[in-house]
Coordinates of C-alpha atoms and ligand atoms in Angstrom, one line a residue:
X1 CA 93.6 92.5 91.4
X2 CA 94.9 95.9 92.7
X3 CA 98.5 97.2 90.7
X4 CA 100.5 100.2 92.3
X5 CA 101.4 102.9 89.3
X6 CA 104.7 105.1 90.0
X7 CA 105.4 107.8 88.0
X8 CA 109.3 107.4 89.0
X9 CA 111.7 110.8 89.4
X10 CA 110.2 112.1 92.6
X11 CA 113.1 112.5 95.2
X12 CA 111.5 111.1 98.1
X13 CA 111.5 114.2 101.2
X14 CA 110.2 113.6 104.3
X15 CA 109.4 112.2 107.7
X16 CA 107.7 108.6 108.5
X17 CA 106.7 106.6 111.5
X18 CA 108.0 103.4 111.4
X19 CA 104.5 100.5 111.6
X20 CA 105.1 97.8 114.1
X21 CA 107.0 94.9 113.3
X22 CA 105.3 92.2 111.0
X23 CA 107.8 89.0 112.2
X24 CA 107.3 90.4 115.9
X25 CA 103.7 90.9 116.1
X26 CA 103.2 87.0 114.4
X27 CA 104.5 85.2 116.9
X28 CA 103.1 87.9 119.6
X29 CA 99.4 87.3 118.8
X30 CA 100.3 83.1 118.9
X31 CA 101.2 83.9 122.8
X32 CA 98.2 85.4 123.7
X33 CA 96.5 81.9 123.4
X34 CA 98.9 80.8 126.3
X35 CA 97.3 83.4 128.8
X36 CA 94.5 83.0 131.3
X37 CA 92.8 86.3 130.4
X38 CA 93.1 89.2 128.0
X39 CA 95.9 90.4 126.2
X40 CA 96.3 94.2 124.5
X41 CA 98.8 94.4 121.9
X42 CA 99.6 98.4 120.8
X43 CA 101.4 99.1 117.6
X44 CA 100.1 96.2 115.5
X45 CA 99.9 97.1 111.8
X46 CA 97.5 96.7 110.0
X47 CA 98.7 94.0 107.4
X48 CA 97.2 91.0 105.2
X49 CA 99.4 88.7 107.5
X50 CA 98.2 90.4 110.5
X51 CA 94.2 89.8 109.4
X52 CA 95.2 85.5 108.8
X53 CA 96.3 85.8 112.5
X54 CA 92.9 87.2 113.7
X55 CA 91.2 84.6 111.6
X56 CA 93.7 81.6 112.8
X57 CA 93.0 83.2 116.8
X58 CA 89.0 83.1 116.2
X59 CA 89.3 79.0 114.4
X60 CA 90.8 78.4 117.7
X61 CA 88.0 80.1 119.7
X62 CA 89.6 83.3 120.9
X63 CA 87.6 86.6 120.2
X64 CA 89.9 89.5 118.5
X65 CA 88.7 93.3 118.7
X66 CA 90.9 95.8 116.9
X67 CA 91.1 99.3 117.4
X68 CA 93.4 101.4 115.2
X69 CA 96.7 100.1 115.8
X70 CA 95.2 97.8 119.4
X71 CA 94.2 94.6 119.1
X72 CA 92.7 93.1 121.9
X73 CA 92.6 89.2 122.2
X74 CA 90.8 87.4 124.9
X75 CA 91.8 83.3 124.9
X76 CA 88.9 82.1 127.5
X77 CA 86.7 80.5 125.1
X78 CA 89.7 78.8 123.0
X79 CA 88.2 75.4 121.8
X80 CA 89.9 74.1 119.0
X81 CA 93.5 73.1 118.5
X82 CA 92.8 72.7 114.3
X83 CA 94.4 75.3 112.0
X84 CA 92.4 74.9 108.3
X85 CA 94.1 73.8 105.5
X86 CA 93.1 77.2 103.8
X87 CA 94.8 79.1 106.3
X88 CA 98.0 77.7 106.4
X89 CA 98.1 78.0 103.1
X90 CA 97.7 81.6 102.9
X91 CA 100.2 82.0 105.7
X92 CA 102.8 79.9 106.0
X93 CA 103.9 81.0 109.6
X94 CA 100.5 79.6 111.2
X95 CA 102.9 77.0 111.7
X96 CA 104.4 79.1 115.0
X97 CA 101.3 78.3 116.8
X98 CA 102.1 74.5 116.7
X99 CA 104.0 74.8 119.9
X100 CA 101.5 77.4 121.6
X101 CA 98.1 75.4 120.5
X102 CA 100.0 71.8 121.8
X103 CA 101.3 73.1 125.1
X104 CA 97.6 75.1 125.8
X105 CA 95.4 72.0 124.1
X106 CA 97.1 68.8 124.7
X107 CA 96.9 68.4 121.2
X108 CA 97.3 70.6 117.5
X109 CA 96.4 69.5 114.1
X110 CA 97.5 71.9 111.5
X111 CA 98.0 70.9 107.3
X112 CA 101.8 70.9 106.3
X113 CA 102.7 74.3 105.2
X114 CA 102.7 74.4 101.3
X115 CA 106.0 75.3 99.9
X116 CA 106.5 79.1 99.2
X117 CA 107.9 81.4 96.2
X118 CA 111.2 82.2 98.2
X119 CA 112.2 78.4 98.8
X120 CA 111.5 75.2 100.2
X121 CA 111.4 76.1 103.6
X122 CA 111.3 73.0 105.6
X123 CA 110.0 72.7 109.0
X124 CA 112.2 69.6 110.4
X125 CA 113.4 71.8 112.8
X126 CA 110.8 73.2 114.7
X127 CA 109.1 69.1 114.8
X128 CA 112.2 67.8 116.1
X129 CA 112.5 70.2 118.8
X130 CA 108.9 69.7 119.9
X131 CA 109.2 65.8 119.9
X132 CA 112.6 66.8 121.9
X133 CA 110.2 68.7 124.7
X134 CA 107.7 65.5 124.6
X135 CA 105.4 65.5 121.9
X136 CA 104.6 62.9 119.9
X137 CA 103.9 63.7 116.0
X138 CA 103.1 61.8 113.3
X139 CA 102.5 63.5 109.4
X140 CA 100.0 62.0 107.6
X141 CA 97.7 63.1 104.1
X142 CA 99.6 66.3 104.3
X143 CA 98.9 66.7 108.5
X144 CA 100.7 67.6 111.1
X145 CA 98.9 65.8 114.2
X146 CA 100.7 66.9 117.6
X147 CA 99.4 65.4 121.2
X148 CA 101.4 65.9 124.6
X149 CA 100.5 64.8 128.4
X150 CA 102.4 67.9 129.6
X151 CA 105.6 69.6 127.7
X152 CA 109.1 68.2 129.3
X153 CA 111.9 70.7 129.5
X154 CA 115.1 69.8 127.2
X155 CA 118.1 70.7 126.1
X156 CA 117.9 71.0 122.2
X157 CA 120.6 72.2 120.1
X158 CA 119.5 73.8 116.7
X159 CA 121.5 72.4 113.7
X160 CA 120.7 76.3 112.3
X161 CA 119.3 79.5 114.2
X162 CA 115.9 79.1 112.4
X163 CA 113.8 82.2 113.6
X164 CA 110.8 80.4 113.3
X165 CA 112.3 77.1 115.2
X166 CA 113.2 79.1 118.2
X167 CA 110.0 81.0 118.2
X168 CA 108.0 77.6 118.3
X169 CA 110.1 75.9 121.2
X170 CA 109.5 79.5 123.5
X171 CA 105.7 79.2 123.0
X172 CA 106.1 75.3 123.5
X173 CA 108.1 75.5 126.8
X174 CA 107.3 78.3 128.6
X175 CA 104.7 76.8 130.0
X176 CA 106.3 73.5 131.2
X177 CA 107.6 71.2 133.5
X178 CA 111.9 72.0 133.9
X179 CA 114.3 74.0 132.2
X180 CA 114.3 74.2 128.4
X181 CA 117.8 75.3 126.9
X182 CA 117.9 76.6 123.5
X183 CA 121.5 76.5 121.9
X184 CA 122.5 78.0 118.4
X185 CA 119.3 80.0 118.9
X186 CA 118.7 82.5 116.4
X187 CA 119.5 85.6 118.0
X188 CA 116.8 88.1 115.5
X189 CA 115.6 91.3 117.7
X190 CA 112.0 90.0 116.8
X191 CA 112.8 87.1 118.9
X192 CA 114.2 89.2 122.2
X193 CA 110.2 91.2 121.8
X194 CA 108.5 87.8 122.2
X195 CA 110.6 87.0 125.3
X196 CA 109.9 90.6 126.7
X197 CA 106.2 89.8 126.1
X198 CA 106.4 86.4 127.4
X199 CA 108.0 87.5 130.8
X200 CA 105.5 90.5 131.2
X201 CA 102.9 87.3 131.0
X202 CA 104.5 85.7 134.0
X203 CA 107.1 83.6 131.9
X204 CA 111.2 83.1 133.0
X205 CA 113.1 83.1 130.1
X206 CA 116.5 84.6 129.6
X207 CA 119.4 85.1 127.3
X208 CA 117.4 86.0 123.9
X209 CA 119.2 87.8 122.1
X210 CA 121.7 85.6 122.6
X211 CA 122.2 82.0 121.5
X212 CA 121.2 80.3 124.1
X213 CA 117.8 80.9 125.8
X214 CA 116.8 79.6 129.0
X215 CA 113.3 78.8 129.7
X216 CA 112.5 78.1 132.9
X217 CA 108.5 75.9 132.6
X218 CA 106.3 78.3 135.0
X219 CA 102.4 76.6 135.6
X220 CA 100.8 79.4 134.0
X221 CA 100.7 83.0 132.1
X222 CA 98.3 85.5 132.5
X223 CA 97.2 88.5 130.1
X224 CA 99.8 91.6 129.5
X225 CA 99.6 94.8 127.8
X226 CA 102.5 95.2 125.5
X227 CA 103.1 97.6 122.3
X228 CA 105.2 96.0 119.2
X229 CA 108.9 97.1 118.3
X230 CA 109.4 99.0 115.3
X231 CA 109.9 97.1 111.7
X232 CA 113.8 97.1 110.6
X233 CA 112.5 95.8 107.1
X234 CA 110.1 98.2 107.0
X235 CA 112.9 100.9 108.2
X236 CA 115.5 99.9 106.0
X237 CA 112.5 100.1 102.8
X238 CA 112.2 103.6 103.4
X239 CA 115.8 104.5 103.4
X240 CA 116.5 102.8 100.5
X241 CA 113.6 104.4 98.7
X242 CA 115.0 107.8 99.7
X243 CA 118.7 106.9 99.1
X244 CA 117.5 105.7 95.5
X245 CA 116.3 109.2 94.4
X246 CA 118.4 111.1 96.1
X247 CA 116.2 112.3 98.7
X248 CA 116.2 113.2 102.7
X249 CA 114.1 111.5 105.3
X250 CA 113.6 111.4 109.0
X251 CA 112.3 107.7 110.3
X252 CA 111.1 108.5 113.8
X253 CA 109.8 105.5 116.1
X254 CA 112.7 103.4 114.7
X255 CA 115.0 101.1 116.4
X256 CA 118.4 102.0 115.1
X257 CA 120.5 99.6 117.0
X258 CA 118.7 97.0 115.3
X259 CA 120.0 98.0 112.3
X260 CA 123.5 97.6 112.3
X261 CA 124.4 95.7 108.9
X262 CA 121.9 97.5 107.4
X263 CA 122.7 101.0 108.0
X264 CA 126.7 99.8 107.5
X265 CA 125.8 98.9 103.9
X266 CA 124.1 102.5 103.3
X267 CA 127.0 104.4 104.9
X268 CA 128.9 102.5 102.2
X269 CA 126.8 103.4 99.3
X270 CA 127.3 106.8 99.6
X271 CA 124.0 108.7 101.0
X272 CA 125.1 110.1 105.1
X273 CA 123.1 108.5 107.7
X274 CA 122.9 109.5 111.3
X275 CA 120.6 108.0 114.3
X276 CA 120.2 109.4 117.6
X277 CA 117.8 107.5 120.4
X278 CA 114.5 106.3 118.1
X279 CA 115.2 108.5 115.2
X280 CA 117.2 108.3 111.6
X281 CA 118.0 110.3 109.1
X282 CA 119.4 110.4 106.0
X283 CA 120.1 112.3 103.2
X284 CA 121.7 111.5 100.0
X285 CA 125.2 112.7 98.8
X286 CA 124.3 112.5 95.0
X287 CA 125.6 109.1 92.9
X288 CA 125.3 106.2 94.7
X289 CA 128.8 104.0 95.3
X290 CA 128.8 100.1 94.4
X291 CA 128.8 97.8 97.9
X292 CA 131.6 95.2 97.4
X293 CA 129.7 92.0 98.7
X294 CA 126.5 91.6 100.5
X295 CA 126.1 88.2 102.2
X296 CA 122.9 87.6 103.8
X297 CA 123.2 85.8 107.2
X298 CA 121.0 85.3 110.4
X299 CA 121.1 88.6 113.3
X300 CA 123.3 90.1 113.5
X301 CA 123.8 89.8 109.7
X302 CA 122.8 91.4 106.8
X303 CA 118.8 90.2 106.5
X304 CA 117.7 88.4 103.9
X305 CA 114.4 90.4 104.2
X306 CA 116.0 93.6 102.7
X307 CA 118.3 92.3 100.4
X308 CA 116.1 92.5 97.6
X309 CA 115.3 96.4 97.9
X310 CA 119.6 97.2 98.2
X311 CA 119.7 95.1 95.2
X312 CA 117.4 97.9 93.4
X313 CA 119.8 100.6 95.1
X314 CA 122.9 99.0 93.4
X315 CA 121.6 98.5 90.5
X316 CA 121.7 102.5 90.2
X317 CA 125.0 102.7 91.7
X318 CA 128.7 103.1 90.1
X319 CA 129.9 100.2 90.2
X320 CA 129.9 96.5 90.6
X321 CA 128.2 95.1 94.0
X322 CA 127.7 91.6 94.5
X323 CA 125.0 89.7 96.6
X324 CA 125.5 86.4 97.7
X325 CA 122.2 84.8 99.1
X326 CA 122.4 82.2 102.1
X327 CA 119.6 82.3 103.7
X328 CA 116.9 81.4 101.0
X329 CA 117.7 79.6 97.7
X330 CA 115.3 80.5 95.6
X331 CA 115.3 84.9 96.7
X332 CA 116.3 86.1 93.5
X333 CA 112.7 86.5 91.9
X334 CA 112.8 90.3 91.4
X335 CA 116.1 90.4 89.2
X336 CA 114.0 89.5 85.9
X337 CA 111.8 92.3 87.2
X338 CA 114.6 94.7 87.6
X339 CA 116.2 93.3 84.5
X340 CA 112.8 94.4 82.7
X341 CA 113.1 97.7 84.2
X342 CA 116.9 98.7 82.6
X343 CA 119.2 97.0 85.6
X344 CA 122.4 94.8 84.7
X345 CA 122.4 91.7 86.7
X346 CA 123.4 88.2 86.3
X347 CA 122.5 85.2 88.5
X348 CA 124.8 82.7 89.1
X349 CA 123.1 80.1 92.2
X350 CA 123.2 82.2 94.8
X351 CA 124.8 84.7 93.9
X352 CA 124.4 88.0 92.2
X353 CA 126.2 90.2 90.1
X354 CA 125.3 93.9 89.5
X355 CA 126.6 96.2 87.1
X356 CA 125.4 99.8 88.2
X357 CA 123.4 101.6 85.2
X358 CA 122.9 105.0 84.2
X359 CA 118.8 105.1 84.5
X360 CA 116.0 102.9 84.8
X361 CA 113.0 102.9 82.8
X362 CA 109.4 102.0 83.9
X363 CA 108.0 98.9 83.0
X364 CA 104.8 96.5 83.8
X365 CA 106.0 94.4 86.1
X366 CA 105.1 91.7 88.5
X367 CA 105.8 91.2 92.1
X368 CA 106.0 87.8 93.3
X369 CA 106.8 87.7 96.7
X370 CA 107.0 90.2 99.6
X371 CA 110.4 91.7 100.2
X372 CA 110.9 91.3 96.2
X373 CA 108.0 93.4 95.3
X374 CA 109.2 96.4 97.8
X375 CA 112.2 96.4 95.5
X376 CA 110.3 96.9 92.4
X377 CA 108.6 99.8 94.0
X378 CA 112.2 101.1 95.6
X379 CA 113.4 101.2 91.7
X380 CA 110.5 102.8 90.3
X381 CA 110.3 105.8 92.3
X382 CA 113.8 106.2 90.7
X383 CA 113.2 105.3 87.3
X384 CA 112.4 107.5 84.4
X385 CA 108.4 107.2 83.2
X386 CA 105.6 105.0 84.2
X387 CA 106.2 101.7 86.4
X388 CA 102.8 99.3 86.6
X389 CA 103.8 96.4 89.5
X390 CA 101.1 94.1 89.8
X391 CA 101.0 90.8 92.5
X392 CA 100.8 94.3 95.3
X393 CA 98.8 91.8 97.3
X394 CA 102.4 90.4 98.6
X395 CA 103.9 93.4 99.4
X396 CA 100.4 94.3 101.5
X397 CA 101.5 91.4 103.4
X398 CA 104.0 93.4 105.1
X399 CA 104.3 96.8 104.5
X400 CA 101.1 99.3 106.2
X401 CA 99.7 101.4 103.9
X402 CA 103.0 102.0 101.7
X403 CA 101.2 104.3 99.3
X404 CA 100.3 106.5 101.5
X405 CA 103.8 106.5 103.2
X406 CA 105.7 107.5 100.2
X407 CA 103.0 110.1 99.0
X408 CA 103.7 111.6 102.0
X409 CA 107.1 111.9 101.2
X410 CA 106.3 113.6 97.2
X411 CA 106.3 110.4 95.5
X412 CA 103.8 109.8 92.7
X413 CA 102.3 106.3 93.8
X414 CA 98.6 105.2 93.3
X415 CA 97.1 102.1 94.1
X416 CA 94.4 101.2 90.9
Ligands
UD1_501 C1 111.6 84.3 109.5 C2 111.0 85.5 109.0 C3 111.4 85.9 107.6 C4 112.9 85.9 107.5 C5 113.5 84.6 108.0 C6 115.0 84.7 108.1 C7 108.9 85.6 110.2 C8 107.4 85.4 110.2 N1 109.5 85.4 109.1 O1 111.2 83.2 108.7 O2 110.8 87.1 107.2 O3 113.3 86.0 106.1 O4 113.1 84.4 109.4 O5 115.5 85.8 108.8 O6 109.5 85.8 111.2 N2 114.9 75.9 107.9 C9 115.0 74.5 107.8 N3 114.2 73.8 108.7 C10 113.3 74.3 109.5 C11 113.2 75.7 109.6 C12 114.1 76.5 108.8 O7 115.8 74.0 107.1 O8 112.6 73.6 110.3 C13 115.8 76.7 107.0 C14 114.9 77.5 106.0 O9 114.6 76.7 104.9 C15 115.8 78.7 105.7 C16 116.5 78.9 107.0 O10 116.4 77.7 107.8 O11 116.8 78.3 104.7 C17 116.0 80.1 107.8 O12 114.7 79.9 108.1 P1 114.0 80.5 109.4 O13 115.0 81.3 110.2 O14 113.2 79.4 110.1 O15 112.9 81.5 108.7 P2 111.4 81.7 109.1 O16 111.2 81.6 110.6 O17 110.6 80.8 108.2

């Protein structure tokens, strides 16, 4: 198993690219089943998650070519509506082509997604919305089996904006009989890119973005061309990385207006942040300042996503900040971590309290989910000495190459 070794104290100096958006690209590559014809999809990273979703697209018979950051995905000989047991394992979020393979197949068997280090996560939501559009479901021996004669448009309310919920009744309905109407939908920019996509297949769905989305049933979709929007996780990583050692970087091919809570919660931490078109910059003011609270919340909220990483920010910050988790109940993974590393915080449910310290030191430790092991690395290229994080193979579920990134950008990362 491959660790990442930081030799922390570098400021971080420089400019990155931004990859393509991981939660965008996901449900992206499950639409291209729903076309008659070839799809091209620009600015996919290359990612572990990214990979599962080829392998998932050729199980169902499609044939996927990549070329640097194009992946080319032709549907025409799509034959199965099965994803394995394996798969769905490793990535929990097959479960977004449930709507896509039903609508396209008649029928989707797919094993109930295991449950996963950040929390539970249930998928009542997304099944009652599909039996909502027509399709019948039963769950037995740990399978989902899904058949339909033809999905029914519907009005479903969502009892919470579940990103993934919405995703799944967009690929369900768009091709359809009637109007679907999606209220309380979550409203996550990743969500508006898979309605742009959709439409440039031939699809009529508005209001995304919003929360409610239209989707008017068309009889069919054909292929599109269509590049991915830029990561705000990703983004947001990178600014916190150079915020923490009091660094300067340029993020070009970024999409500030995504970033609202995010780049709110820097400005308030100290380090001065401008944007202009697809560009930001920032540029640390010395110390970092506390951030009073920090409640996680669906778009346009502060993301769950990144508030591991700001934690490893405030823990070097004068202080007291506060984080109050409501998204995921179990997201507090890396605090032990960060604990092992020098930082002062205390978990109470979901909440947590941190007490800014003078330094951090570098320890061996382990990352244990995605967004939790970019924190560890976020506080090790500030801490003093050696940092060995093992468990990297989460973080290379989402972040592209983030060794090279940050080398770039004079910080002393290896991957061993
Ligand atoms: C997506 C993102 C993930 C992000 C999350 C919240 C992808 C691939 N992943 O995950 O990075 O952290 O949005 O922004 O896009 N829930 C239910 N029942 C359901 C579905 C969800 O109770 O059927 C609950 C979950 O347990 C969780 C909350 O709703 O507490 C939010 O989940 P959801 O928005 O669905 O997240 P994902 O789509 O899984």
């Amino acid at each position: 198993m491959s660790k990442f070794i930081i030799n922390g104290g570098n400021p971080i100096h420089g400019e990155i690219d931004v990859q393509g958006a991981k939660n965008a690209v996901l449900p992206i590559l499950a639409a291209t089943i729903l076309a008659d014809g070839e799809s091209v999809i620009h600015n996919c990273p290359k990612l572990r998650d990214v990979d599962k979703t080829d392998l998932v697209l050729e199980e169902l018979g499609c044939t996927v070519r990549r070329e640097g950051g194009t992946v080319y995905i032709n549907p025409n000989g799509l034959c199965g509506c099965r994803i394995c047991e394996e798969l769905m394992r490793q990535m929990r979020s097959s479960i977004i082509f449930l709507g896509a393979i039903v609508s396209r197949c008649g029928e989707a068997v797919v094993s109930m997604p295991g449950g996963c280090p950040i929390g539970l996560r249930p998928i009542d939501l997304h099944l009652k919305a599909l039996r909502e559009l027509g399709v019948e479901i039963s769950e037995k021996h740990g399978y989902i089996h899904c058949t339909s004669n033809g999905i029914r448009g519907a009005n479903i309310h969502l009892d919470f904006p579940s990103v993934g919920a919405t995703e799944n009744i967009m690929l369900a309905a768009v091709i359809s009989d009637g109007v679907t109407t999606v209220s309380n939908a979550a409203r996550e920019p990743e969500i508006v890119d898979l309605q742009n996509f959709l439409n440039s297949m031939g699809a009529e769905i508005a209001g995304a973005g919003g929360n409610i989305i239209r989707i008017k049933g068309v009889d069919k979709l054909h292929g599109s061309e269509y590049a991915i929007m830029p990561d705000r996780i990703v983004a947001a990583t990178y600014l916190a990385a150079a915020a923490i050692t009091g660094g300067e970087i340029l993020l070009n091919k970024a999409e500030p207006r995504d970033m609202g809570a995010i780049l709110q919660v820097l400005r308030e931490m100290g380090p001065d942040v401008k944007i202009g078109g697809d560009k930001i910059y920032l540029k640390s003011k010395g110390l970092l300042r506390s951030v009073h609270t920090v409640r996680t919340m669906p778009y346009p909220g502060f993301p769950t996503d990144i508030q591991s990483p700001f934690m490893a920010l405030a823990s070097l910050a004068r202080g007291t900040s506060v984080f109050v988790e409501n998204i995921f109940e179990n997201r507090f993974q890396h605090v032990d971590e960060l604990v092992r590393m020098g930082a002062d915080i205390k978990v109470e449910g979901r909440s947590a309290v941190v007490r800014g310290v003078e330094g951090l030191q570098g320890a061996n430790v382990v990352s244990r989910e995605l967004r939790g092991g970019a924190a560890l690395v976020v506080a090790a290229l500030a801490a003093e000495g050696q940092t060995v994080i093992s468990g990297i193979e989460y973080i290379d579920r989402g972040y592209e190459n983030i060794e090279n990134y940050l080398g770039s950008c004079g910080a002393d990362i290896k991957r061993a």
